[in-house]
């Protein structure tokens, strides 16, 4: 199950990178080069969402779900592991005055 989720996670990650790189920016026209936004909204004009924005949304949701799923599966199967497990501490307590 873990290998299947890792495979899906990698495929979705590569797909998400490709879809984001194919999109154009909000201010891709000539007015955007000079700082114009074309509307008085806070973040610029919002057009109708096209296929690329929907694909980005759905692939981001799948990416987050596979990330959470992998975290849960690996934490249950691995037991109690710590990054600092097996290291010796050299810290001493300060002397009282």
mmCIF file of C-alpha atoms in Angstrom:
data_model
loop_
_atom_site.group_PDB
_atom_site.id
_atom_site.type_symbol
_atom_site.label_atom_id
_atom_site.label_comp_id
_atom_site.label_asym_id
_atom_site.label_seq_id
_atom_site.Cartn_x
_atom_site.Cartn_y
_atom_site.Cartn_z
ATOM 1 C CA UNK A 1 0.000 0.000 0.000
ATOM 2 C CA UNK A 2 2.851 2.375 0.806
ATOM 3 C CA UNK A 3 4.547 1.746 -2.543
ATOM 4 C CA UNK A 4 1.282 2.392 -4.377
ATOM 5 C CA UNK A 5 0.775 5.693 -2.541
ATOM 6 C CA UNK A 6 4.377 6.735 -3.205
ATOM 7 C CA UNK A 7 3.899 5.994 -6.904
ATOM 8 C CA UNK A 8 0.640 7.991 -7.043
ATOM 9 C CA UNK A 9 2.282 10.807 -5.062
ATOM 10 C CA UNK A 10 5.202 11.087 -7.476
ATOM 11 C CA UNK A 11 2.963 10.977 -10.553
ATOM 12 C CA UNK A 12 0.671 13.673 -9.135
ATOM 13 C CA UNK A 13 3.671 15.776 -8.125
ATOM 14 C CA UNK A 14 5.116 15.709 -11.645
ATOM 15 C CA UNK A 15 1.680 16.395 -13.145
ATOM 16 C CA UNK A 16 1.165 19.333 -10.795
ATOM 17 C CA UNK A 17 4.511 20.827 -11.740
ATOM 18 C CA UNK A 18 3.667 20.530 -15.431
ATOM 19 C CA UNK A 19 0.191 22.018 -15.097
ATOM 20 C CA UNK A 20 1.430 24.975 -13.067
ATOM 21 C CA UNK A 21 4.180 25.703 -15.577
ATOM 22 C CA UNK A 22 1.695 25.660 -18.466
ATOM 23 C CA UNK A 23 -0.514 28.344 -16.935
ATOM 24 C CA UNK A 24 -0.185 32.007 -17.752
ATOM 25 C CA UNK A 25 -0.007 34.648 -15.075
ATOM 26 C CA UNK A 26 -2.896 36.928 -14.118
ATOM 27 C CA UNK A 27 -1.201 40.002 -15.550
ATOM 28 C CA UNK A 28 0.220 38.500 -18.695
ATOM 29 C CA UNK A 29 -1.001 41.288 -20.975
ATOM 30 C CA UNK A 30 0.644 44.609 -21.782
ATOM 31 C CA UNK A 31 -1.054 46.440 -18.906
ATOM 32 C CA UNK A 32 0.513 44.018 -16.459
ATOM 33 C CA UNK A 33 3.979 45.088 -17.571
ATOM 34 C CA UNK A 34 3.287 48.609 -16.343
ATOM 35 C CA UNK A 35 1.512 47.687 -13.133
ATOM 36 C CA UNK A 36 -2.063 48.033 -14.323
ATOM 37 C CA UNK A 37 -4.562 45.542 -12.998
ATOM 38 C CA UNK A 38 -7.489 46.340 -15.248
ATOM 39 C CA UNK A 39 -9.945 46.326 -12.360
ATOM 40 C CA UNK A 40 -10.250 47.778 -8.903
ATOM 41 C CA UNK A 41 -10.327 44.434 -7.101
ATOM 42 C CA UNK A 42 -7.700 43.624 -4.511
ATOM 43 C CA UNK A 43 -5.950 40.844 -6.424
ATOM 44 C CA UNK A 44 -6.772 41.747 -9.987
ATOM 45 C CA UNK A 45 -9.579 40.611 -12.222
ATOM 46 C CA UNK A 46 -10.745 37.014 -11.908
ATOM 47 C CA UNK A 47 -11.898 35.379 -15.069
ATOM 48 C CA UNK A 48 -13.761 32.153 -15.508
ATOM 49 C CA UNK A 49 -11.718 29.173 -14.425
ATOM 50 C CA UNK A 50 -10.460 27.162 -17.342
ATOM 51 C CA UNK A 51 -9.355 23.546 -17.584
ATOM 52 C CA UNK A 52 -5.814 24.181 -16.310
ATOM 53 C CA UNK A 53 -6.968 25.848 -13.101
ATOM 54 C CA UNK A 54 -9.399 23.006 -12.410
ATOM 55 C CA UNK A 55 -6.662 20.431 -13.042
ATOM 56 C CA UNK A 56 -4.362 22.352 -10.719
ATOM 57 C CA UNK A 57 -6.987 22.376 -7.969
ATOM 58 C CA UNK A 58 -7.798 18.680 -8.240
ATOM 59 C CA UNK A 59 -4.171 17.587 -8.459
ATOM 60 C CA UNK A 60 -3.289 19.757 -5.446
ATOM 61 C CA UNK A 61 -6.074 18.083 -3.462
ATOM 62 C CA UNK A 62 -4.814 14.620 -4.459
ATOM 63 C CA UNK A 63 -1.252 15.688 -3.597
ATOM 64 C CA UNK A 64 -2.305 16.785 -0.104
ATOM 65 C CA UNK A 65 -4.358 13.638 0.487
ATOM 66 C CA UNK A 66 -1.503 11.352 -0.561
ATOM 67 C CA UNK A 67 0.879 13.341 1.651
ATOM 68 C CA UNK A 68 -1.399 12.899 4.656
ATOM 69 C CA UNK A 69 -1.970 9.238 3.799
ATOM 70 C CA UNK A 70 1.745 8.542 3.528
ATOM 71 C CA UNK A 71 2.395 10.289 6.823
ATOM 72 C CA UNK A 72 -0.243 8.220 8.597
ATOM 73 C CA UNK A 73 0.856 4.921 7.043
ATOM 74 C CA UNK A 74 4.549 5.458 7.741
ATOM 75 C CA UNK A 75 3.969 6.597 11.317
ATOM 76 C CA UNK A 76 1.898 3.503 12.104
ATOM 77 C CA UNK A 77 4.211 0.990 10.467
ATOM 78 C CA UNK A 78 7.521 2.382 11.660
ATOM 79 C CA UNK A 79 6.911 2.491 15.390
ATOM 80 C CA UNK A 80 8.553 5.113 17.582
ATOM 81 C CA UNK A 81 11.405 6.628 15.624
ATOM 82 C CA UNK A 82 13.093 9.894 16.315
ATOM 83 C CA UNK A 83 15.656 11.864 14.414
ATOM 84 C CA UNK A 84 17.705 12.177 17.607
ATOM 85 C CA UNK A 85 17.410 8.515 18.569
ATOM 86 C CA UNK A 86 20.804 7.053 19.352
ATOM 87 C CA UNK A 87 22.667 10.347 19.829
ATOM 88 C CA UNK A 88 24.314 11.117 23.120
ATOM 89 C CA UNK A 89 23.573 14.413 24.787
ATOM 90 C CA UNK A 90 26.379 16.420 26.307
ATOM 91 C CA UNK A 91 24.195 19.041 27.914
ATOM 92 C CA UNK A 92 24.576 19.455 31.655
ATOM 93 C CA UNK A 93 22.357 21.202 34.109
ATOM 94 C CA UNK A 94 23.570 24.594 35.344
ATOM 95 C CA UNK A 95 24.939 24.795 38.853
ATOM 96 C CA UNK A 96 22.748 26.462 41.458
ATOM 97 C CA UNK A 97 24.120 29.479 43.261
#
